[in-house]
Amino acid sequence: MDHAQPNRSWMYDTCHRGRGALKESFVVGVEEFISKACEQQRYRRDGGLRCPCLKCDCTKILHERVVKVHLYKNGFKPNYFIWEDHGEIMPEDHVQNHDSSMAVETEGGQINQFQTMEDMVHDALRQNE
C-alpha cells in the first residue's frame, strides 16, 4: 500500500504577494488541519489543540478558534509537514531515511547537520585550550 505524504506546500504559502491577503488554499488547509486535529484522542484528552504556530510551537493548548487565528497571523512552525503533535505518524520510509533529512544542501553537496555542529563545538573548545 502506498502511503504517499500529502502535499502540504500550502502550509508555507500563506499570502498573495503585494496584497497581504491570505490565500484561499491556506485558509482551506488550516480548516482541514483543525478538523483533523479535533478528531484526535489527544484533543479530547487535552481539552484543546496544541497550537502549531511559529510562536507557540505546539507548547500551548488552546481553543481551535484561537489556534486558527494564530496560524493566520503567525503561520505554522517550520517543517511541520507531518502533524506528529496532532496524531499523525511519520511514514515508515521517512523514518528509515531519517539520516538524509539531517543533511543540508550546499554548493559542494550535502553535509550532515550534526557533524557540522560537532565540528563547531570542537573548534570552539579547541580555542579555549
CSV table of N, CA, C and O in Angstrom, one decimal:
chain,number,residue,atom,x,y,z
A,1,MET,N,0.8,-1.2,0.0
A,1,MET,CA,0.0,0.0,0.0
A,1,MET,C,0.9,1.2,0.0
A,1,MET,O,1.8,1.3,0.7
A,2,ASP,N,0.6,2.2,-0.9
A,2,ASP,CA,1.4,3.4,-1.0
A,2,ASP,C,0.8,4.5,0.0
A,2,ASP,O,-0.3,4.9,-0.1
A,3,HIS,N,1.7,4.9,0.9
A,3,HIS,CA,1.3,5.9,1.9
A,3,HIS,C,2.1,7.2,1.6
A,3,HIS,O,2.9,7.7,2.3
A,4,ALA,N,1.8,7.8,0.4
A,4,ALA,CA,2.4,9.0,0.0
A,4,ALA,C,2.1,10.1,1.0
A,4,ALA,O,0.9,10.2,1.4
A,5,GLN,N,3.1,10.9,1.3
A,5,GLN,CA,2.8,12.0,2.2
A,5,GLN,C,2.0,13.1,1.4
A,5,GLN,O,2.3,13.4,0.3
A,6,PRO,N,0.9,13.6,2.0
A,6,PRO,CA,0.1,14.6,1.4
A,6,PRO,C,0.9,15.8,1.0
A,6,PRO,O,1.8,16.2,1.7
A,7,ASN,N,0.5,16.5,0.0
A,7,ASN,CA,1.1,17.7,-0.4
A,7,ASN,C,0.6,18.8,0.5
A,7,ASN,O,-0.5,19.2,0.5
A,8,ARG,N,1.5,19.4,1.3
A,8,ARG,CA,1.2,20.4,2.2
A,8,ARG,C,2.0,21.7,2.0
A,8,ARG,O,2.3,22.4,2.9
A,9,SER,N,2.3,21.9,0.7
A,9,SER,CA,3.0,23.1,0.4
A,9,SER,C,2.2,24.4,0.8
A,9,SER,O,2.8,25.5,1.0
A,10,TRP,N,0.9,24.3,0.9
A,10,TRP,CA,0.0,25.4,1.2
A,10,TRP,C,0.4,25.9,2.6
A,10,TRP,O,0.1,27.1,2.9
A,11,MET,N,1.0,25.1,3.5
A,11,MET,CA,1.2,25.5,4.8
A,11,MET,C,2.2,26.7,4.9
A,11,MET,O,2.2,27.4,5.9
A,12,TYR,N,3.1,26.8,3.9
A,12,TYR,CA,4.1,27.9,4.0
A,12,TYR,C,4.0,28.8,2.8
A,12,TYR,O,4.9,29.5,2.5
A,13,ASP,N,2.8,28.8,2.2
A,13,ASP,CA,2.5,29.7,1.1
A,13,ASP,C,1.2,30.4,1.5
A,13,ASP,O,0.1,30.1,1.0
A,14,THR,N,1.3,31.4,2.4
A,14,THR,CA,0.1,31.9,3.1
A,14,THR,C,-0.5,33.1,2.4
A,14,THR,O,-1.8,33.2,2.4
A,15,CYS,N,0.2,34.0,1.9
A,15,CYS,CA,-0.4,35.3,1.4
A,15,CYS,C,-0.1,35.6,0.0
A,15,CYS,O,1.0,35.1,-0.6
A,16,HIS,N,-0.9,36.3,-0.7
A,16,HIS,CA,-0.7,36.8,-2.0
A,16,HIS,C,0.3,37.9,-2.0
A,16,HIS,O,0.3,38.8,-1.1
A,17,ARG,N,1.3,37.9,-2.9
A,17,ARG,CA,2.3,38.9,-3.0
A,17,ARG,C,1.7,40.3,-3.2
A,17,ARG,O,0.8,40.4,-4.1
A,18,GLY,N,2.1,41.3,-2.5
A,18,GLY,CA,1.7,42.6,-2.7
A,18,GLY,C,0.4,43.0,-2.1
A,18,GLY,O,0.1,44.1,-1.8
A,19,ARG,N,-0.5,42.0,-1.8
A,19,ARG,CA,-1.8,42.3,-1.3
A,19,ARG,C,-1.9,42.0,0.2
A,19,ARG,O,-2.7,42.5,0.9
A,20,GLY,N,-1.1,41.0,0.7
A,20,GLY,CA,-1.1,40.6,2.1
A,20,GLY,C,-2.3,39.8,2.5
A,20,GLY,O,-2.4,39.3,3.6
A,21,ALA,N,-3.3,39.6,1.6
A,21,ALA,CA,-4.4,38.7,1.9
A,21,ALA,C,-4.1,37.3,1.9
A,21,ALA,O,-3.2,36.8,1.2
A,22,LEU,N,-4.7,36.5,2.8
A,22,LEU,CA,-4.4,35.1,2.9
A,22,LEU,C,-4.9,34.4,1.7
A,22,LEU,O,-6.0,34.7,1.1
A,23,LYS,N,-4.1,33.4,1.2
A,23,LYS,CA,-4.5,32.6,0.0
A,23,LYS,C,-5.6,31.7,0.4
A,23,LYS,O,-5.6,31.2,1.6
A,24,GLU,N,-6.5,31.4,-0.5
A,24,GLU,CA,-7.7,30.5,-0.2
A,24,GLU,C,-7.1,29.1,0.1
A,24,GLU,O,-7.7,28.5,1.0
A,25,SER,N,-6.1,28.7,-0.6
A,25,SER,CA,-5.5,27.4,-0.3
A,25,SER,C,-5.0,27.2,1.1
A,25,SER,O,-5.2,26.2,1.8
A,26,PHE,N,-4.5,28.3,1.7
A,26,PHE,CA,-4.0,28.3,3.1
A,26,PHE,C,-5.2,28.3,4.0
A,26,PHE,O,-5.2,27.5,5.0
A,27,VAL,N,-6.2,29.1,3.8
A,27,VAL,CA,-7.4,29.1,4.6
A,27,VAL,C,-8.1,27.7,4.6
A,27,VAL,O,-8.4,27.2,5.7
A,28,VAL,N,-8.2,27.1,3.5
A,28,VAL,CA,-8.9,25.8,3.4
A,28,VAL,C,-8.0,24.7,4.1
A,28,VAL,O,-8.5,23.9,4.8
A,29,GLY,N,-6.7,24.9,3.9
A,29,GLY,CA,-5.7,23.9,4.5
A,29,GLY,C,-5.8,24.0,6.1
A,29,GLY,O,-5.7,23.0,6.8
A,30,VAL,N,-5.9,25.2,6.6
A,30,VAL,CA,-6.0,25.4,8.0
A,30,VAL,C,-7.3,24.8,8.5
A,30,VAL,O,-7.3,24.1,9.6
A,31,GLU,N,-8.3,25.0,7.8
A,31,GLU,CA,-9.6,24.3,8.2
A,31,GLU,C,-9.5,22.8,8.2
A,31,GLU,O,-9.9,22.2,9.2
A,32,GLU,N,-8.8,22.3,7.2
A,32,GLU,CA,-8.6,20.8,7.2
A,32,GLU,C,-7.7,20.4,8.4
A,32,GLU,O,-8.0,19.4,9.0
A,33,PHE,N,-6.6,21.1,8.7
A,33,PHE,CA,-5.8,20.8,9.8
A,33,PHE,C,-6.6,20.8,11.1
A,33,PHE,O,-6.5,19.9,11.9
A,34,ILE,N,-7.4,21.9,11.3
A,34,ILE,CA,-8.2,22.0,12.6
A,34,ILE,C,-9.1,20.8,12.7
A,34,ILE,O,-9.3,20.2,13.7
A,35,SER,N,-9.8,20.5,11.6
A,35,SER,CA,-10.8,19.4,11.5
A,35,SER,C,-10.1,18.1,11.9
A,35,SER,O,-10.6,17.3,12.8
A,36,LYS,N,-9.0,17.8,11.3
A,36,LYS,CA,-8.3,16.5,11.5
A,36,LYS,C,-7.8,16.5,13.0
A,36,LYS,O,-7.8,15.4,13.6
A,37,ALA,N,-7.2,17.6,13.4
A,37,ALA,CA,-6.7,17.6,14.8
A,37,ALA,C,-7.7,17.4,15.8
A,37,ALA,O,-7.5,16.8,16.9
A,38,CYS,N,-8.9,18.0,15.6
A,38,CYS,CA,-10.0,17.9,16.5
A,38,CYS,C,-10.6,16.4,16.6
A,38,CYS,O,-11.3,16.1,17.6
A,39,GLU,N,-10.3,15.6,15.6
A,39,GLU,CA,-10.8,14.2,15.6
A,39,GLU,C,-9.9,13.3,16.5
A,39,GLU,O,-10.3,12.2,16.8
A,40,GLN,N,-8.7,13.8,16.9
A,40,GLN,CA,-7.8,13.0,17.6
A,40,GLN,C,-8.1,12.9,19.1
A,40,GLN,O,-8.7,13.8,19.7
A,41,GLN,N,-7.7,11.7,19.6
A,41,GLN,CA,-8.0,11.5,21.0
A,41,GLN,C,-7.2,12.5,21.9
A,41,GLN,O,-7.8,12.9,22.9
A,42,ARG,N,-6.1,13.0,21.4
A,42,ARG,CA,-5.3,14.0,22.2
A,42,ARG,C,-6.2,15.2,22.4
A,42,ARG,O,-6.1,15.9,23.5
A,43,TYR,N,-6.9,15.6,21.4
A,43,TYR,CA,-7.8,16.8,21.5
A,43,TYR,C,-8.7,16.7,22.7
A,43,TYR,O,-8.9,17.6,23.5
A,44,ARG,N,-9.4,15.5,22.7
A,44,ARG,CA,-10.4,15.3,23.8
A,44,ARG,C,-9.7,15.2,25.2
A,44,ARG,O,-10.1,15.7,26.1
A,45,ARG,N,-8.5,14.5,25.2
A,45,ARG,CA,-7.8,14.4,26.4
A,45,ARG,C,-7.3,15.7,27.0
A,45,ARG,O,-7.3,16.0,28.1
A,46,ASP,N,-6.7,16.5,26.0
A,46,ASP,CA,-6.1,17.8,26.4
A,46,ASP,C,-7.1,18.9,26.6
A,46,ASP,O,-6.8,19.9,27.3
A,47,GLY,N,-8.3,18.7,26.1
A,47,GLY,CA,-9.3,19.8,26.2
A,47,GLY,C,-9.0,21.0,25.2
A,47,GLY,O,-9.5,22.1,25.5
A,48,GLY,N,-8.3,20.7,24.2
A,48,GLY,CA,-7.9,21.8,23.2
A,48,GLY,C,-6.9,21.3,22.3
A,48,GLY,O,-6.5,20.1,22.3
A,49,LEU,N,-6.4,22.2,21.4
A,49,LEU,CA,-5.4,21.8,20.4
A,49,LEU,C,-4.0,22.4,20.8
A,49,LEU,O,-4.0,23.5,21.3
A,50,ARG,N,-3.0,21.6,20.5
A,50,ARG,CA,-1.7,22.2,20.6
A,50,ARG,C,-1.5,23.1,19.5
A,50,ARG,O,-1.7,22.7,18.3
A,51,CYS,N,-1.1,24.4,19.7
A,51,CYS,CA,-1.0,25.4,18.7
A,51,CYS,C,0.3,25.2,17.9
A,51,CYS,O,1.4,25.4,18.5
A,52,PRO,N,0.3,24.8,16.6
A,52,PRO,CA,1.5,24.6,15.9
A,52,PRO,C,2.0,25.9,15.2
A,52,PRO,O,2.8,25.8,14.2
A,53,CYS,N,1.6,27.1,15.7
A,53,CYS,CA,2.0,28.3,15.0
A,53,CYS,C,3.5,28.5,15.3
A,53,CYS,O,4.1,27.9,16.2
A,54,LEU,N,4.1,29.4,14.6
A,54,LEU,CA,5.5,29.7,14.8
A,54,LEU,C,5.9,30.1,16.2
A,54,LEU,O,6.9,29.8,16.7
A,55,LYS,N,5.0,30.9,16.8
A,55,LYS,CA,5.3,31.4,18.2
A,55,LYS,C,5.0,30.3,19.3
A,55,LYS,O,5.8,30.2,20.2
A,56,CYS,N,3.9,29.6,19.2
A,56,CYS,CA,3.6,28.6,20.2
A,56,CYS,C,4.4,27.3,20.1
A,56,CYS,O,4.6,26.6,21.1
A,57,ASP,N,4.7,26.9,18.9
A,57,ASP,CA,5.5,25.7,18.6
A,57,ASP,C,4.9,24.4,19.4
A,57,ASP,O,5.7,23.7,19.9
A,58,CYS,N,3.6,24.3,19.4
A,58,CYS,CA,3.0,23.1,20.0
A,58,CYS,C,3.1,23.0,21.5
A,58,CYS,O,3.0,22.0,22.1
A,59,THR,N,3.5,24.1,22.1
A,59,THR,CA,3.7,24.1,23.6
A,59,THR,C,2.4,24.6,24.3
A,59,THR,O,2.3,24.3,25.5
A,60,LYS,N,1.5,25.3,23.6
A,60,LYS,CA,0.3,25.8,24.3
A,60,LYS,C,-0.9,25.0,23.8
A,60,LYS,O,-1.1,24.8,22.6
A,61,ILE,N,-1.9,24.7,24.7
A,61,ILE,CA,-3.1,24.1,24.3
A,61,ILE,C,-4.2,25.2,24.4
A,61,ILE,O,-4.4,25.8,25.4
A,62,LEU,N,-4.8,25.4,23.2
A,62,LEU,CA,-5.7,26.5,23.0
A,62,LEU,C,-7.0,26.0,22.3
A,62,LEU,O,-7.0,24.9,21.7
A,63,HIS,N,-8.0,26.8,22.4
A,63,HIS,CA,-9.3,26.5,21.7
A,63,HIS,C,-9.0,26.6,20.2
A,63,HIS,O,-8.2,27.4,19.7
A,64,GLU,N,-9.7,25.8,19.4
A,64,GLU,CA,-9.5,25.7,18.0
A,64,GLU,C,-9.6,27.1,17.2
A,64,GLU,O,-8.9,27.4,16.3
A,65,ARG,N,-10.5,27.9,17.7
A,65,ARG,CA,-10.7,29.3,17.1
A,65,ARG,C,-9.4,30.1,17.3
A,65,ARG,O,-9.0,30.8,16.4
A,66,VAL,N,-8.8,30.0,18.5
A,66,VAL,CA,-7.6,30.7,18.8
A,66,VAL,C,-6.4,30.2,17.9
A,66,VAL,O,-5.6,30.9,17.4
A,67,VAL,N,-6.4,28.9,17.8
A,67,VAL,CA,-5.3,28.2,17.0
A,67,VAL,C,-5.4,28.7,15.6
A,67,VAL,O,-4.4,29.1,14.9
A,68,LYS,N,-6.6,28.8,15.0
A,68,LYS,CA,-6.8,29.3,13.7
A,68,LYS,C,-6.3,30.7,13.5
A,68,LYS,O,-5.6,31.0,12.6
A,69,VAL,N,-6.6,31.6,14.5
A,69,VAL,CA,-6.1,32.9,14.4
A,69,VAL,C,-4.6,33.0,14.5
A,69,VAL,O,-4.0,33.7,13.7
A,70,HIS,N,-4.0,32.2,15.3
A,70,HIS,CA,-2.6,32.1,15.5
A,70,HIS,C,-2.0,31.7,14.1
A,70,HIS,O,-0.9,32.3,13.7
A,71,LEU,N,-2.5,30.7,13.5
A,71,LEU,CA,-2.0,30.2,12.2
A,71,LEU,C,-2.1,31.3,11.1
A,71,LEU,O,-1.2,31.4,10.3
A,72,TYR,N,-3.2,32.0,11.1
A,72,TYR,CA,-3.4,33.0,10.1
A,72,TYR,C,-2.4,34.1,10.3
A,72,TYR,O,-1.9,34.7,9.4
A,73,LYS,N,-2.1,34.5,11.6
A,73,LYS,CA,-1.3,35.6,11.9
A,73,LYS,C,0.2,35.2,11.9
A,73,LYS,O,1.0,36.0,11.3
A,74,ASN,N,0.6,34.0,12.4
A,74,ASN,CA,2.0,33.6,12.6
A,74,ASN,C,2.5,32.6,11.6
A,74,ASN,O,3.7,32.4,11.5
A,75,GLY,N,1.5,31.8,11.0
A,75,GLY,CA,1.9,30.7,10.2
A,75,GLY,C,2.3,29.5,11.0
A,75,GLY,O,2.4,29.6,12.2
A,76,PHE,N,2.6,28.4,10.3
A,76,PHE,CA,3.0,27.1,11.0
A,76,PHE,C,4.5,27.2,11.4
A,76,PHE,O,5.3,27.9,10.8
A,77,LYS,N,4.8,26.4,12.5
A,77,LYS,CA,6.2,26.3,12.9
A,77,LYS,C,6.9,25.7,11.7
A,77,LYS,O,6.3,25.0,10.9
A,78,PRO,N,8.2,25.8,11.6
A,78,PRO,CA,9.0,25.3,10.4
A,78,PRO,C,8.9,23.8,10.3
A,78,PRO,O,8.9,23.1,11.3
A,79,ASN,N,8.8,23.4,9.1
A,79,ASN,CA,8.9,21.9,8.7
A,79,ASN,C,7.9,21.0,9.4
A,79,ASN,O,8.2,19.9,9.8
A,80,TYR,N,6.7,21.5,9.6
A,80,TYR,CA,5.7,20.7,10.3
A,80,TYR,C,4.8,20.0,9.3
A,80,TYR,O,3.5,20.0,9.4
A,81,PHE,N,5.4,19.4,8.3
A,81,PHE,CA,4.6,18.7,7.2
A,81,PHE,C,3.9,17.4,7.7
A,81,PHE,O,2.9,17.0,7.2
A,82,ILE,N,4.5,16.8,8.7
A,82,ILE,CA,3.9,15.6,9.3
A,82,ILE,C,3.4,16.1,10.7
A,82,ILE,O,4.2,16.5,11.5
A,83,TRP,N,2.1,16.0,10.9
A,83,TRP,CA,1.5,16.6,12.1
A,83,TRP,C,1.6,15.7,13.3
A,83,TRP,O,0.6,15.2,13.8
A,84,GLU,N,2.8,15.4,13.7
A,84,GLU,CA,3.1,14.4,14.8
A,84,GLU,C,2.5,14.8,16.1
A,84,GLU,O,2.0,13.9,16.8
A,85,ASP,N,2.5,16.1,16.4
A,85,ASP,CA,1.9,16.5,17.7
A,85,ASP,C,0.4,16.5,17.6
A,85,ASP,O,-0.3,16.9,18.6
A,86,HIS,N,-0.2,16.1,16.5
A,86,HIS,CA,-1.6,16.1,16.3
A,86,HIS,C,-2.1,14.8,15.8
A,86,HIS,O,-3.1,14.6,15.0
A,87,GLY,N,-1.4,13.7,16.2
A,87,GLY,CA,-1.8,12.3,15.9
A,87,GLY,C,-1.3,11.7,14.7
A,87,GLY,O,-1.5,10.5,14.5
A,88,GLU,N,-0.6,12.4,13.8
A,88,GLU,CA,-0.1,11.7,12.6
A,88,GLU,C,1.2,11.0,12.9
A,88,GLU,O,2.0,11.4,13.8
A,89,ILE,N,1.4,9.9,12.2
A,89,ILE,CA,2.6,9.1,12.4
A,89,ILE,C,3.5,9.3,11.2
A,89,ILE,O,3.1,9.3,10.1
A,90,MET,N,4.8,9.4,11.5
A,90,MET,CA,5.8,9.6,10.4
A,90,MET,C,5.8,8.3,9.5
A,90,MET,O,5.9,7.2,10.1
A,91,PRO,N,5.7,8.4,8.2
A,91,PRO,CA,5.7,7.2,7.4
A,91,PRO,C,7.0,6.4,7.6
A,91,PRO,O,8.1,7.0,7.8
A,92,GLU,N,6.9,5.1,7.5
A,92,GLU,CA,8.0,4.2,7.8
A,92,GLU,C,9.2,4.5,6.9
A,92,GLU,O,10.3,4.5,7.4
A,93,ASP,N,9.0,4.8,5.6
A,93,ASP,CA,10.1,5.0,4.7
A,93,ASP,C,10.8,6.3,5.1
A,93,ASP,O,12.0,6.5,4.9
A,94,HIS,N,10.1,7.3,5.7
A,94,HIS,CA,10.7,8.5,6.1
A,94,HIS,C,11.5,8.3,7.3
A,94,HIS,O,12.6,8.9,7.5
A,95,VAL,N,11.1,7.4,8.2
A,95,VAL,CA,11.9,7.1,9.4
A,95,VAL,C,13.2,6.4,9.0
A,95,VAL,O,14.3,6.7,9.5
A,96,GLN,N,13.1,5.4,8.1
A,96,GLN,CA,14.3,4.7,7.6
A,96,GLN,C,15.3,5.6,7.0
A,96,GLN,O,16.5,5.4,7.1
A,97,ASN,N,14.8,6.7,6.3
A,97,ASN,CA,15.7,7.6,5.6
A,97,ASN,C,16.0,8.9,6.4
A,97,ASN,O,16.3,9.9,5.9
A,98,HIS,N,15.8,8.8,7.8
A,98,HIS,CA,15.9,9.9,8.6
A,98,HIS,C,17.3,10.6,8.5
A,98,HIS,O,17.3,11.8,8.6
A,99,ASP,N,18.3,9.9,8.4
A,99,ASP,CA,19.7,10.5,8.3
A,99,ASP,C,19.8,11.4,7.1
A,99,ASP,O,20.4,12.5,7.3
A,100,SER,N,19.1,11.1,6.0
A,100,SER,CA,19.2,12.0,4.9
A,100,SER,C,18.5,13.3,5.2
A,100,SER,O,18.8,14.4,4.6
A,101,SER,N,17.5,13.3,6.1
A,101,SER,CA,16.8,14.6,6.4
A,101,SER,C,17.6,15.5,7.3
A,101,SER,O,17.2,16.6,7.5
A,102,MET,N,18.7,14.9,7.8
A,102,MET,CA,19.5,15.7,8.7
A,102,MET,C,20.7,16.4,7.9
A,102,MET,O,21.6,17.0,8.5
A,103,ALA,N,20.6,16.3,6.6
A,103,ALA,CA,21.6,16.9,5.7
A,103,ALA,C,21.2,18.2,5.2
A,103,ALA,O,20.0,18.5,5.0
A,104,VAL,N,22.2,19.1,5.0
A,104,VAL,CA,21.9,20.4,4.5
A,104,VAL,C,22.6,20.4,3.1
A,104,VAL,O,23.7,20.0,2.9
A,105,GLU,N,21.8,20.9,2.1
A,105,GLU,CA,22.3,21.1,0.8
A,105,GLU,C,23.2,22.3,0.7
A,105,GLU,O,22.8,23.4,1.0
A,106,THR,N,24.4,22.1,0.2
A,106,THR,CA,25.3,23.3,-0.1
A,106,THR,C,25.9,23.2,-1.5
A,106,THR,O,25.6,22.2,-2.2
A,107,GLU,N,26.6,24.2,-1.9
A,107,GLU,CA,27.2,24.1,-3.2
A,107,GLU,C,28.1,22.9,-3.4
A,107,GLU,O,28.2,22.4,-4.5
A,108,GLY,N,28.8,22.5,-2.4
A,108,GLY,CA,29.7,21.3,-2.5
A,108,GLY,C,29.0,20.0,-2.2
A,108,GLY,O,29.7,19.0,-2.2
A,109,GLY,N,27.7,20.0,-2.1
A,109,GLY,CA,27.0,18.7,-1.8
A,109,GLY,C,26.3,18.8,-0.5
A,109,GLY,O,26.1,19.9,0.1
A,110,GLN,N,25.9,17.6,0.1
A,110,GLN,CA,25.2,17.6,1.3
A,110,GLN,C,26.1,17.5,2.5
A,110,GLN,O,27.2,16.8,2.4
A,111,ILE,N,25.8,18.1,3.6
A,111,ILE,CA,26.6,18.0,4.8
A,111,ILE,C,25.6,17.6,5.9
A,111,ILE,O,24.5,18.1,6.0
A,112,ASN,N,26.0,16.7,6.8
A,112,ASN,CA,25.2,16.3,7.9
A,112,ASN,C,25.2,17.4,9.0
A,112,ASN,O,26.3,17.8,9.4
A,113,GLN,N,24.0,17.8,9.4
A,113,GLN,CA,23.9,18.9,10.3
A,113,GLN,C,24.6,18.6,11.7
A,113,GLN,O,25.2,19.5,12.3
A,114,PHE,N,24.4,17.4,12.1
A,114,PHE,CA,25.0,17.0,13.4
A,114,PHE,C,26.5,17.0,13.3
A,114,PHE,O,27.2,17.4,14.3
A,115,GLN,N,27.1,16.5,12.2
A,115,GLN,CA,28.5,16.5,12.1
A,115,GLN,C,29.1,17.9,12.1
A,115,GLN,O,30.1,18.2,12.7
A,116,THR,N,28.4,18.8,11.4
A,116,THR,CA,28.8,20.2,11.3
A,116,THR,C,28.7,20.8,12.7
A,116,THR,O,29.6,21.6,13.1
A,117,MET,N,27.7,20.6,13.5
A,117,MET,CA,27.5,21.1,14.8
A,117,MET,C,28.7,20.6,15.7
A,117,MET,O,29.3,21.3,16.5
A,118,GLU,N,29.0,19.3,15.6
A,118,GLU,CA,30.1,18.7,16.4
A,118,GLU,C,31.4,19.4,16.0
A,118,GLU,O,32.2,19.6,16.9
A,119,ASP,N,31.6,19.6,14.8
A,119,ASP,CA,32.8,20.3,14.3
A,119,ASP,C,32.9,21.7,14.9
A,119,ASP,O,34.0,22.1,15.4
A,120,MET,N,31.8,22.4,15.0
A,120,MET,CA,31.8,23.8,15.5
A,120,MET,C,32.1,23.7,17.0
A,120,MET,O,32.9,24.6,17.5
A,121,VAL,N,31.5,22.8,17.8
A,121,VAL,CA,31.7,22.7,19.2
A,121,VAL,C,33.2,22.3,19.4
A,121,VAL,O,33.9,22.9,20.3
A,122,HIS,N,33.7,21.4,18.6
A,122,HIS,CA,35.1,21.0,18.8
A,122,HIS,C,36.0,22.2,18.5
A,122,HIS,O,37.0,22.4,19.3
A,123,ASP,N,35.8,23.0,17.5
A,123,ASP,CA,36.6,24.2,17.2
A,123,ASP,C,36.5,25.2,18.3
A,123,ASP,O,37.5,25.8,18.7
A,124,ALA,N,35.3,25.4,18.9
A,124,ALA,CA,35.1,26.4,19.9
A,124,ALA,C,35.9,25.9,21.2
A,124,ALA,O,36.5,26.8,21.8
A,125,LEU,N,35.8,24.6,21.5
A,125,LEU,CA,36.6,24.2,22.7
A,125,LEU,C,38.1,24.2,22.5
A,125,LEU,O,38.8,24.5,23.4
A,126,ARG,N,38.5,24.0,21.3
A,126,ARG,CA,39.9,24.0,20.9
A,126,ARG,C,40.5,25.4,21.1
A,126,ARG,O,41.6,25.6,21.5
A,127,GLN,N,39.7,26.4,20.9
A,127,GLN,CA,40.2,27.8,21.0
A,127,GLN,C,40.4,28.2,22.5
A,127,GLN,O,41.2,29.0,22.8
A,128,ASN,N,39.7,27.5,23.4
A,128,ASN,CA,39.9,27.7,24.8
A,128,ASN,C,41.1,27.1,25.4
A,128,ASN,O,41.4,27.3,26.6
A,129,GLU,N,41.7,26.2,24.6
A,129,GLU,CA,42.9,25.4,25.2
A,129,GLU,C,44.1,26.3,25.3
A,129,GLU,O,44.4,27.2,24.6
